[in-house]
Structure formats: C-alpha cells, structure tokens
XYZ file of C-alpha atoms in Angstrom:
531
model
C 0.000 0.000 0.000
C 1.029 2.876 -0.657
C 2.004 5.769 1.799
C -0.416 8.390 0.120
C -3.164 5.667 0.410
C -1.747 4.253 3.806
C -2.536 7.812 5.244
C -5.986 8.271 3.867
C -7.426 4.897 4.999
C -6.074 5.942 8.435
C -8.013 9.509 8.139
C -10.871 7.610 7.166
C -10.530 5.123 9.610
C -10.359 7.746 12.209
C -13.393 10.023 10.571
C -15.353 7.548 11.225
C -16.416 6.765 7.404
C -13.817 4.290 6.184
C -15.705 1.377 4.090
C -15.612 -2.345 5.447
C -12.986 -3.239 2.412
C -10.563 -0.397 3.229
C -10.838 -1.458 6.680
C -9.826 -5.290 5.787
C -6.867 -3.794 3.569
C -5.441 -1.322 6.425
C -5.628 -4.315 9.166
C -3.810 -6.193 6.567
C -0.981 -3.763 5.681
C -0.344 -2.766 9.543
C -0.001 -6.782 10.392
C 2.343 -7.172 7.341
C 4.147 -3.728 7.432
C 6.571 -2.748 10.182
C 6.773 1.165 8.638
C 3.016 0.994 8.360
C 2.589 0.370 12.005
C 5.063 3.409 12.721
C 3.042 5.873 10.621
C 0.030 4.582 12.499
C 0.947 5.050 15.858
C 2.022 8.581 14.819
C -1.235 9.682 13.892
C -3.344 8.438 16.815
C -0.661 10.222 18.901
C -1.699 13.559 16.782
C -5.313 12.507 17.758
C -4.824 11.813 20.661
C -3.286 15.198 21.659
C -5.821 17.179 19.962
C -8.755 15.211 21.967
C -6.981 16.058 25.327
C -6.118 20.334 23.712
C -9.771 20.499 23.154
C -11.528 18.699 26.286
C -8.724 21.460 28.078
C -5.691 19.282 29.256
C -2.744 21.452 27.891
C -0.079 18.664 28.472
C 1.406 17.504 25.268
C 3.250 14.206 26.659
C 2.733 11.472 24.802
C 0.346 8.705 25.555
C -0.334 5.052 24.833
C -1.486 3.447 21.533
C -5.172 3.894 21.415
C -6.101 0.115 20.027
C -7.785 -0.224 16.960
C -11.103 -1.766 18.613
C -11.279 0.891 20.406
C -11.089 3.341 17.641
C -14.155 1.035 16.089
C -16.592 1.148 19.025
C -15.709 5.103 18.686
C -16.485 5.293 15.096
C -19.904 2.937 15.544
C -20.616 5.568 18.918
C -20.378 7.976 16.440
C -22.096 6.401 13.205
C -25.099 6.267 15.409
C -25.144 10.050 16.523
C -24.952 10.704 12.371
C -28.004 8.644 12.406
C -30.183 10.198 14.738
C -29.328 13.332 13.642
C -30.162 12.555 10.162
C -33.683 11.159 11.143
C -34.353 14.055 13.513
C -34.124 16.202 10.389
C -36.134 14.071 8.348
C -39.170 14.465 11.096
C -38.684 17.881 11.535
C -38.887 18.601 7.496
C -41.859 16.545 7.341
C -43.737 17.959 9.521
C -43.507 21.369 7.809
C -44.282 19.531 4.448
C -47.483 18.525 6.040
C -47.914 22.006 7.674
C -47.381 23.324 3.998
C -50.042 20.842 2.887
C -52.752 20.886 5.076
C -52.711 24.556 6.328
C -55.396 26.248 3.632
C -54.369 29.810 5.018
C -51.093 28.943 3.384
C -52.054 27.698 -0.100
C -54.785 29.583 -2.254
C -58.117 27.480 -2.920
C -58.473 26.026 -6.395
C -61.205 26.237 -8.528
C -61.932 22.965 -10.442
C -63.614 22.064 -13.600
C -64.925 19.538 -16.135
C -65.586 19.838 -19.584
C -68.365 18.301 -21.997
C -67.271 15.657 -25.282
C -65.393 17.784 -27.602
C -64.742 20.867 -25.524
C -61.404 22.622 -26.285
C -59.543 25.469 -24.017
C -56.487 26.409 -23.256
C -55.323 27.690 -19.243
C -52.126 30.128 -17.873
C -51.882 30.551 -14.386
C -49.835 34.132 -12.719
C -46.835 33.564 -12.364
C -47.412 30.848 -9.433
C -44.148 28.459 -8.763
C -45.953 25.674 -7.660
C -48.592 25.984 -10.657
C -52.380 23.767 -10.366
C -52.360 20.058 -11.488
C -54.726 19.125 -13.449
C -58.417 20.778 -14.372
C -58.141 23.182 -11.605
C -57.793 27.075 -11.100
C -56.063 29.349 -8.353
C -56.374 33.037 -8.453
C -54.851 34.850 -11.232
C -55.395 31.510 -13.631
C -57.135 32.672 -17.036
C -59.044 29.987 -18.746
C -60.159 30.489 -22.805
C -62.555 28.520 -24.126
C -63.239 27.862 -28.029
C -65.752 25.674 -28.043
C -67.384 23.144 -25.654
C -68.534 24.235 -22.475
C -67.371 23.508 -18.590
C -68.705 23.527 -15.436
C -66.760 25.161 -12.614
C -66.690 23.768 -8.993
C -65.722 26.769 -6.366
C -64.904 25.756 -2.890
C -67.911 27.717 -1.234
C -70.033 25.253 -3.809
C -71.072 27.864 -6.189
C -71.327 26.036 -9.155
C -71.452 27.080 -13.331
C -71.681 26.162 -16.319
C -69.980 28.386 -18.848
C -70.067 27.950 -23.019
C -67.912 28.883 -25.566
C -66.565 31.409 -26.968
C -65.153 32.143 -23.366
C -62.803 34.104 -21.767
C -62.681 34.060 -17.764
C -60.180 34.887 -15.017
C -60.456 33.767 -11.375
C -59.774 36.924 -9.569
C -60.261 35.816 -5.686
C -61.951 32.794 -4.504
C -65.914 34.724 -3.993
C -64.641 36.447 -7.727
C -64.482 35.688 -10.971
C -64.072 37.833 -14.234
C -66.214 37.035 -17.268
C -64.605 38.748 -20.393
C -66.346 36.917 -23.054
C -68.902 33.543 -22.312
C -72.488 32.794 -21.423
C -72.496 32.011 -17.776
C -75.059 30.363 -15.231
C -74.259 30.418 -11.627
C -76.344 28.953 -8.797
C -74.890 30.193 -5.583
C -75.705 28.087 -2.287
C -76.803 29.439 0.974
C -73.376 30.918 3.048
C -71.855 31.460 -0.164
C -73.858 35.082 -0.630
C -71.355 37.684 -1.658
C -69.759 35.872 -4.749
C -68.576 38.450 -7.431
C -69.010 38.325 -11.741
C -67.229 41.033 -12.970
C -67.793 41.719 -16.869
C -66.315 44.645 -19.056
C -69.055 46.779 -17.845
C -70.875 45.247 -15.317
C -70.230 43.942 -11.470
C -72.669 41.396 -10.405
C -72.919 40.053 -6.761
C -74.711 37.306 -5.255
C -77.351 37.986 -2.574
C -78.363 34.356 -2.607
C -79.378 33.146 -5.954
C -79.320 31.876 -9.224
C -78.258 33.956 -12.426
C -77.137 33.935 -15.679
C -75.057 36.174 -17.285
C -73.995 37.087 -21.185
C -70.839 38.962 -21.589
C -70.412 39.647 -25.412
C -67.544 41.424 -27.226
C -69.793 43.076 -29.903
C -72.698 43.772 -27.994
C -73.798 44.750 -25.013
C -73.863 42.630 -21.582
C -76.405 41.407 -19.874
C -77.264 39.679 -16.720
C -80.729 37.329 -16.050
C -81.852 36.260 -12.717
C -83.543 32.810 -12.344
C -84.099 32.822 -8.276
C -83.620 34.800 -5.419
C -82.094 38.315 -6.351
C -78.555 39.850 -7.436
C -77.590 43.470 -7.179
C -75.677 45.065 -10.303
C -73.734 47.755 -11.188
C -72.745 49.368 -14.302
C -69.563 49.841 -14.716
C -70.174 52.819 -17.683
C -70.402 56.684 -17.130
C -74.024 56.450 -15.130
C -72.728 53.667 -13.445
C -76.304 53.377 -12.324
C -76.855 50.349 -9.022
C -79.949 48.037 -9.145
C -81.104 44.985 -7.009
C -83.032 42.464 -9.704
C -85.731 40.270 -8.374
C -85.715 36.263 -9.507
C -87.670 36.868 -13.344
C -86.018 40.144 -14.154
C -83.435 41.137 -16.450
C -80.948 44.070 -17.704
C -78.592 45.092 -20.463
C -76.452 47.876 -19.929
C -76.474 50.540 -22.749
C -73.264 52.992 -23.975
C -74.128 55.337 -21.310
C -74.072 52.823 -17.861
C -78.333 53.078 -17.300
C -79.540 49.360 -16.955
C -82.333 48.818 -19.599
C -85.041 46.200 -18.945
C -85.151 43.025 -21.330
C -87.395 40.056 -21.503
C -85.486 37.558 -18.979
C -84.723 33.886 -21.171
C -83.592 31.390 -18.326
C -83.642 28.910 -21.850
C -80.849 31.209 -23.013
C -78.441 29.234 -19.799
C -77.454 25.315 -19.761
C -77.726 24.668 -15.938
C -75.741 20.735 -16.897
C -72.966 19.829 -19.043
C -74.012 18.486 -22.172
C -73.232 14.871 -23.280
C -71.859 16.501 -26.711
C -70.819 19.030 -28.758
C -73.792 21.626 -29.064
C -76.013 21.591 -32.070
C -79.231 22.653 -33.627
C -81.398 20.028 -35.436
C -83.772 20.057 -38.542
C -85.195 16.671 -39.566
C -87.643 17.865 -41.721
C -90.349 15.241 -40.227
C -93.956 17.105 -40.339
C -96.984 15.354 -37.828
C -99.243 14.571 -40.672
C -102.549 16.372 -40.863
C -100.569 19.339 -38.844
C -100.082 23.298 -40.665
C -96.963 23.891 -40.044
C -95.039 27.499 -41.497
C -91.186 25.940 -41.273
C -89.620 23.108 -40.439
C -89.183 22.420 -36.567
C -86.309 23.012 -35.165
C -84.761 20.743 -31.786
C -80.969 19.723 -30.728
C -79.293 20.610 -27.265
C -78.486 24.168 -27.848
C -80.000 26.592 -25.823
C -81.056 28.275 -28.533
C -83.368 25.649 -30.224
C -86.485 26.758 -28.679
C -86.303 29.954 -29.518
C -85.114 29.372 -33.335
C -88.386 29.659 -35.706
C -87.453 28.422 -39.347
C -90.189 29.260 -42.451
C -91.071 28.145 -45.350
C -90.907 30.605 -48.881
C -92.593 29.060 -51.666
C -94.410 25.989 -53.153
C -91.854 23.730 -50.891
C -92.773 20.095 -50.706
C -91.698 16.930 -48.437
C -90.483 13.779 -49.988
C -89.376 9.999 -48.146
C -85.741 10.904 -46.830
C -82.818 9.134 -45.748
C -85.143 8.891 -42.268
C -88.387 10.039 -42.131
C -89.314 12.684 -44.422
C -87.065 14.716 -46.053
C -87.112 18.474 -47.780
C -87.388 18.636 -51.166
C -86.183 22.364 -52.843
C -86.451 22.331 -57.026
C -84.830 25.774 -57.824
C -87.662 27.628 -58.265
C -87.542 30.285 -55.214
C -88.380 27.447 -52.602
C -85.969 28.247 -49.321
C -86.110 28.460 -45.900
C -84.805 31.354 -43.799
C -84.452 30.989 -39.673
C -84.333 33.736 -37.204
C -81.191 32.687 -36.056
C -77.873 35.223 -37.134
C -75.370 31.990 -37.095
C -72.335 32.049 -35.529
C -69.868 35.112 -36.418
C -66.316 35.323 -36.319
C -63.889 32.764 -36.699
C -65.682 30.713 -34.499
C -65.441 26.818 -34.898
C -68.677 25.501 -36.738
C -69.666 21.867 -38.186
C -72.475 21.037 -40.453
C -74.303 17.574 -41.708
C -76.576 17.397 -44.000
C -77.806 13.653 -46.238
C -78.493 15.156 -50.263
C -79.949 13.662 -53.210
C -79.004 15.952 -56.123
C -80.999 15.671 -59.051
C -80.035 14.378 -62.588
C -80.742 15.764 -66.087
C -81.941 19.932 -66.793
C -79.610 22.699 -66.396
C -76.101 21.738 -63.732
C -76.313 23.776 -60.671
C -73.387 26.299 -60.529
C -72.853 27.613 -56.923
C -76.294 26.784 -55.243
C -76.913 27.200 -51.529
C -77.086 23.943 -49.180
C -77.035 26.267 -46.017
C -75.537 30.107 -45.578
C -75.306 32.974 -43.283
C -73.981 36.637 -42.585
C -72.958 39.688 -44.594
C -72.523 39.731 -48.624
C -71.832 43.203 -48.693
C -67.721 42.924 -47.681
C -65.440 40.369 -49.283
C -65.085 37.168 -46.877
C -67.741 38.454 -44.182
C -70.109 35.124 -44.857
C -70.073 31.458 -44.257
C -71.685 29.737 -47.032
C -71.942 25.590 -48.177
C -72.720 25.504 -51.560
C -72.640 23.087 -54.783
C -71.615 22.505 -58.094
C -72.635 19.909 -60.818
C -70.540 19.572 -63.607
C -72.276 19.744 -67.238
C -70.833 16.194 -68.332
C -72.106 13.356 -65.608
C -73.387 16.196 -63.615
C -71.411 14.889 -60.302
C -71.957 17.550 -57.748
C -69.047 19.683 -55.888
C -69.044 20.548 -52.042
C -67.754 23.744 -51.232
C -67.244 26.266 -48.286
C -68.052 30.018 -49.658
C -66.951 32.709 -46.987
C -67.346 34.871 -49.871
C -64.473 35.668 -52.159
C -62.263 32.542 -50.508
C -63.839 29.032 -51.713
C -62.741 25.420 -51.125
C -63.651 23.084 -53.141
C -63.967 19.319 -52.884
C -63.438 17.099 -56.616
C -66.690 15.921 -58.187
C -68.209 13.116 -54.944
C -71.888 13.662 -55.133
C -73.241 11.181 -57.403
C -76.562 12.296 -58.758
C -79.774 10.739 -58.019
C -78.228 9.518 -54.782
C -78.187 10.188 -51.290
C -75.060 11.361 -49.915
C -74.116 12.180 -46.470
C -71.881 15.015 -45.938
C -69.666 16.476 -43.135
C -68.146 20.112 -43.291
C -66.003 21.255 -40.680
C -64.631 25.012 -40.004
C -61.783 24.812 -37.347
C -61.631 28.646 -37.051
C -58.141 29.152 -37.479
C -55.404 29.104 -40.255
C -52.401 27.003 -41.231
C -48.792 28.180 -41.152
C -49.720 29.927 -45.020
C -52.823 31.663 -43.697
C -55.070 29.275 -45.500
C -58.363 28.561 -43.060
C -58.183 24.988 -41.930
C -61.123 22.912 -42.795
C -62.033 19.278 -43.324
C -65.153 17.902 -45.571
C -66.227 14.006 -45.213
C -68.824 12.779 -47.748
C -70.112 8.901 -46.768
C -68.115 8.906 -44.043
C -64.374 9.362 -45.498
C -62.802 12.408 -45.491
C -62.215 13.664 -49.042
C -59.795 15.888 -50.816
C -60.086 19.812 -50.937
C -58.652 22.654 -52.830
C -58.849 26.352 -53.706
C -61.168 27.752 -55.965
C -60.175 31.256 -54.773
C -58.318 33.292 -52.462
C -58.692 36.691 -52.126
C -60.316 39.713 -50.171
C -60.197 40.609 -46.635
C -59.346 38.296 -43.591
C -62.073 35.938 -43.222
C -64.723 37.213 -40.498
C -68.406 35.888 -40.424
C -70.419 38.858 -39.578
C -73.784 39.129 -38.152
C -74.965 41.529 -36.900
C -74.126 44.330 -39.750
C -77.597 45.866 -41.176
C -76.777 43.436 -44.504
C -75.900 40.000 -42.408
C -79.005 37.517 -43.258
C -79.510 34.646 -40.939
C -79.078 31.136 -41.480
C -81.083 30.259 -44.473
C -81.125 26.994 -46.372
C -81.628 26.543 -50.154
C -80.499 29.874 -51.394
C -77.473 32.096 -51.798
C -76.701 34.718 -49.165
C -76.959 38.081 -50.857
C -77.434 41.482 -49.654
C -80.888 43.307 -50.677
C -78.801 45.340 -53.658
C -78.171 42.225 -55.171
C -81.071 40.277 -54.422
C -81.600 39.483 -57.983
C -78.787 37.664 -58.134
C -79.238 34.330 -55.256
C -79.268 31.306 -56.929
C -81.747 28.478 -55.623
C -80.960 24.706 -54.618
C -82.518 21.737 -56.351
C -81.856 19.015 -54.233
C -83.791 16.592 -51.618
C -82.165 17.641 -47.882
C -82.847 15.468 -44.990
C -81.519 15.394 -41.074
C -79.834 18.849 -41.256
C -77.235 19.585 -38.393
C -75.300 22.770 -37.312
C -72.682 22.267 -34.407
C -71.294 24.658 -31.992
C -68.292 23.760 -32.727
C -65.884 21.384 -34.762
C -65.919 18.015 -35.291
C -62.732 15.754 -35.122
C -61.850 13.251 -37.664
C -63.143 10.737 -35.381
C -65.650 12.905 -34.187
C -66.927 13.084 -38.112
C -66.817 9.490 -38.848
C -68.748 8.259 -35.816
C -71.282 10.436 -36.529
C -71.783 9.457 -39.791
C -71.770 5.946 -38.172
C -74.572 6.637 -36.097
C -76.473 8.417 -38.681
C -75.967 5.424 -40.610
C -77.991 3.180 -38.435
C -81.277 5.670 -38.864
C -81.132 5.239 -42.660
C -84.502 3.936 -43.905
C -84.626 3.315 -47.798
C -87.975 4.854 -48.567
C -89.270 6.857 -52.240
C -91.920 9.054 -52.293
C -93.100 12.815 -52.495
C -95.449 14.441 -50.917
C -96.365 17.818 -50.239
C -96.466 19.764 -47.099
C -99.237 21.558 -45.840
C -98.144 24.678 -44.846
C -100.337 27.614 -44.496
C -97.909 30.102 -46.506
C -96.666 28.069 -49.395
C -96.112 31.248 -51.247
C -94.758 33.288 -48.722
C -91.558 35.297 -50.772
C-alpha cells in the first residue's frame, strides 16, 4: 500500500467513514508492514493530543497506543449520533411539508372544472411556482374557451356552467371575471357575496341563481332565475340596481340598466353529453299546418329558433323520415337565427340527393349565413354539378375565398356530408377545414383566395340569418341568389368542430337511422307562397 493511500485509509478510519474493504486492507498492511505500524501510531498520537487540547488538558506528553477496537466502538458511537441526527431532520422537514399541505391559510383554494365531449380550451396561471395540477384554477389563472362548455366547482359550492366562446379569469376565490362567455351560476346558501365582474358590469350574489352574457360586440347582460342579485354598471351612469328572480338588464353605452325580456332557456344549468347543435329533420306530424320546419338539438337556442317556409316547398321519403325537397324555383327556408360570427369553430351535416338531367347547378346554396356586402364576411356551403355526368361539388363560400372538394356527389343519390370550419389558419394563412362525404374524409382545394381576412359577420344591417336553399346576398343584389334543387334530410349545425373521429362516428350513427324509402309528398303549410 502505498504511503499516500496508507494515510488516507487511516483519516478515514479515524473520521469515522472508512468502508468495510478499506478497513480489511489497512488491518492487513499494519499486520504485514513494520513502517506501516510506525506511521500509524504517529497519527493516533496527533489525535490523541488534539482530543486532550480540546476537552482542556494542555499537556502535550505522549500517551499510549489507542487500540484499533477501540477506535471502532468510537467510530460505531459515532455512526449512530450521524443517524439520529439525520432522522431528527427528516421528522422535523416533514412535519412542515405537512404544515405546507394541510394549512389552507397557506395555499390559495383552487377552482376545479370539467368539460363536456369535444370541448377545447387552453389555461395560464400568474406567475405561481408551484402551478395547479390538473383541471383546476387558483387566483390569477385565465381559462379560454373555443368551443365546448365547462362547469366550474368553487370551494364555497357555487357552481357554473360556462359555453364557448369564453374568456374568464379567477380573480379571488368569492370572484371571478367574465370577459367573453355565457355564464349560469347557482350560488348556495353561506356562499352570498360571490362576485361576476364583466367589461361593464359587477354582479354580486345575494343568494341566488343567475345567468349572465358577456359579449364582445354587444352589449352585456345579466338574467336572474331565483332569489335576487344586485348590479352595477360599470359605464359613465354607473347606475346600481337589485333584480328580483324573473327580471333582467342590459347595460347601454351610457351605464343606465335597460329592462329586457329575462330567457332562463338562453343558460345550460348541466354539461351536455356533446358538442352543441341545432337540429332540422324535416319530419312534419301529418294532418298538422306547419309554417317551417321544426327546429330541436341541445343548444340553448333551439327553442327559440323559428325556421319558415318561402314558396311551393314540398316533403319527400328521406334518408329517415321525411325529407325536404327544394327544385330551384324560389323554394328556401330562412331561420331567425344570425349563425355564428367570427372565426368561431362551426360543423355542419346534411344527407343530399341531387338531381339528374336539366340545367347543372353552378354555386347553389345547401345552407348560408352573414354579410354579402364585404369580401369574406359570410359562411356559405354551396354546390356545383358539372355539365358532363353532372357529379356535384361541395364547397365552403366565406365569400371571395372558396374550397372546393373534386366531383363526390353522385346524382340521383343520397349522400351524407360532413363540413367542418376549425376557425383558425395554417402556417400559409389558409383557413383549416375538413369535408367528409359517406363517411371518409375527401380531398379539398382552392377555388379562390382573395379579399379581406375571413370574419363571419352578423350583426351588420346586410348579415341575413341562417337560411337553407339559397345564396346569401345582400338586398342590392337580391336578384342575383341562386336556388338549390336538391332533396335535404336530417340537417345539423354544431357549436363547434368536429374531429376526424368525431366526423366518422357520426356518420356511423347516422348510418344506423337510414330507412330506404321513395316518395313525395307535399307539405301543408299555411304560406306556401310566402316570398
């Protein structure tokens, strides 16, 4: 052994923290090694003397050989001291772990929440270090929804249910900031107090249940269902009322609180089970008058859509049930409802049978909605035949941008067709969509490409709601809409887009409805004129 290595294993051995195999070797070399033994005895005589300078003995004579048993039952003395130490500190750091943990003075509340089949959001917290796990929210976290909707679980129990578009920021744990969303909120007994703060208005719970509407292009608004709410607007008048349950207020440019009908249908009080959609099937009662086609689906909105007819428009057997049957000649159906505006994410579904033989449709309106007037400000499915097999064309118009599928509606057939609007654009700008006809998802192209950013507008002076059967044009250019001939049947607009998946399910379940039936009949509607 070396003497560099003979030294070390006797530092260690008198640390305290020399290993079992060192230990063997330096027994080994001081039984073999005459020298060894020497340099040995040396050090525990340095050892020695420092033990007796520090317990206060200044003598510096030399004393006996401390044995090297001894030295062990020191180090093992010593080995065990290390060890309770050690496990003191472990105790002691967990029990301010657990302090940390349990104390809720300590560690802000968090706000959970679920969301419904095909919901999509994104969440940023402030800046915390230890940021929330999971579907949960601690003051300062900003939740944006795009489509779907959630329900939010507050520790006093206050519960919502919020739907997209939404834009909300958990200010406090009684507080939360609605920037964009349509919000219901029942608030239990000893949770009175809780805050909704919108742009303009600041809404607090005096033991209740409300809903509230906080729009970006329009004014807010705020509905009480049961029990009462005082509100505040947050505009110049800033004007202070306390709303019984069955009353309700939208705050005008100036801060006074105008009185509107109150809609409690306008609020989902549960998550849905899917996406949110509006439903025509196109299915009359026979022997009832009917003016349009009835209108159901799990919107909140459905009950207070009202669809008519406009002209001689007849029924025929459809893909299930009864089905609508448009021939081009001014027969359409208009709605009440504006659509949905922006770049908002939007799905539709539709079966079709286009007809063969006559004149090949050239840009004729399946289903449309919003403003003509300004290039891209519409949202528009239309189709095209070509003049040679007369094959039809799918294609999503938001004006002076169209994308086109190749020719997949076979004529004289019943097709089933998926178009889906994802509301946003690649890394070129170009809106991303997806169209599935029978179920597969089919190629798509530009027809054209120009004009102003795409931006569905509604509620312009020229936006038409959502019509079916006929081009969307402005009254200047009325002349010019173009009719559908087609048979429609089980008509669906989502609040939101459909997945891949999503998209071929559907058409899966759809599927299993299909009854092969032929037919036409007429429907007896008291304004089969009506232009």
């Amino acid at each position: 052994m070396h003497r560099n290595q003979l030294e070390e294993s006797i530092n260690d051995l008198l640390e305290g923290v020399i290993s079992e195999q060192d230990f063997a070797k330096l027994q080994q070399e001081l039984k073999d090694n005459a020298e060894a033994r020497n340099t040995y005895k040396q050090y525990i005589q340095v050892q020695n003397t420092l033990e007796q300078h520090a317990a206060g003995t200044n003598t510096l004579t030399s004393s006996n050989v401390i044995p090297i048993n001894q030295i062990l039952k020191k180090q093992q003395r010593r080995q065990i001291k290390i060890a309770l130490i050690s496990a003191a500190a472990i105790l002691v750091l967990s029990a301010v772990l657990l302090r940390l943990f349990f104390v809720d003075s300590e560690t802000p509340p968090s706000l959970a929440f679920q969301t419904s089949p095909g919901t999509l959001f994104t969440i940023t917290h402030d800046g915390a270090e230890d940021q929330p796990n999971g579907q949960t929210m601690h003051p300062g976290s900003r939740l944006q929804l795009s489509q779907g909707a959630i329900e939010l679980s507050f520790a006093s129990g206050v519960k919502s249910i919020i739907t997209a578009p939404a834009d909300l920021t958990l200010h406090a744990e009684d507080q939360l900031y609605l920037g964009e969303g349509t919000a219901w909120f029942h608030v239990p007994k000893g949770a009175e107090g809780f805050q909704v703060k919108t742009r303009d208005l600041n809404i607090v719970d005096l033991g209740t249940e409300f809903g509230v509407l906080a729009k970006t292009n329009d004014h807010d608004e705020v509905h009480v269902l049961k029990g009462k709410v005082e509100v505040s607007a947050l505009r110049v008048r800033k004007e202070t009322l306390t709303l019984d349950a069955g009353q309700a207020r939208r705050i005008d440019p100036v801060g006074r609180l105008t009185l509107i009908e109150s809609k409690p249908s306008a609020f989902l009080t549960s998550l849905p089970q899917s996406l949110l959609f509006l439903h025509w099937s196109f299915d009359q009662k026979q022997g009832i008058e009917v003016d349009g086609p009835q209108v159901d689906g799990n919107h909140p909105l459905a009950s207070e859509v009202i669809s008519k007819y406009h002209g001689a428009v007849q029924s025929c057997k459809g893909r299930r049930g009864e089905a609508l049957r448009l021939n081009s000649n001014g027969q359409h159906v208009t709605t009440n409802w504006p659509g949905f505006s922006g770049v908002k994410p939007r799905s539709v579904a539709f079966w079709i049978k286009l007809p063969k033989g006559g004149q090949p449709q050239e840009f004729a309106a399946i289903i449309g909605w919003g403003d003509n007037s300004r290039e891209n400000y519409k949202w528009e499915v239309v189709v095209r035949q070509n003049s040679s097999d007369q094959k039809g064309r799918v294609s999503i118009s938001w004006g002076t941008t169209i994308i086109n599928t190749f020719p997949v509606l076979t004529p004289e057939r019943w097709h089933h067709v998926i178009l889906n609007d994802y509301g946003r654009t690649d890394a070129q700008g170009d809106p991303v969509i997806s169209i599935f006809v029978d179920g597969q998802q089919v190629e798509s192209r530009f027809w054209a490409r120009t004009g102003d950013p795409i931006n569905t507008t509604t509620y312009t002076a020229d936006a038409l709601p959502l019509s079916m059967g006929v081009t969307i044009r402005h009254s200047s250019i009325a002349d010019r809409r173009r009719y559908l001939k087609a048979d429609l049947d089980e008509l669906y607009v989502f609040d939101g887009a459909l997945t891949a998946e999503q998209a071929r399910q559907f058409y899966t379940k759809q599927l299993s409805y299909v009854k092969k039936t032929t037919g036409s009949t007429p429907i007896k509607s008291k304004r089969k004129t009506t232009n």
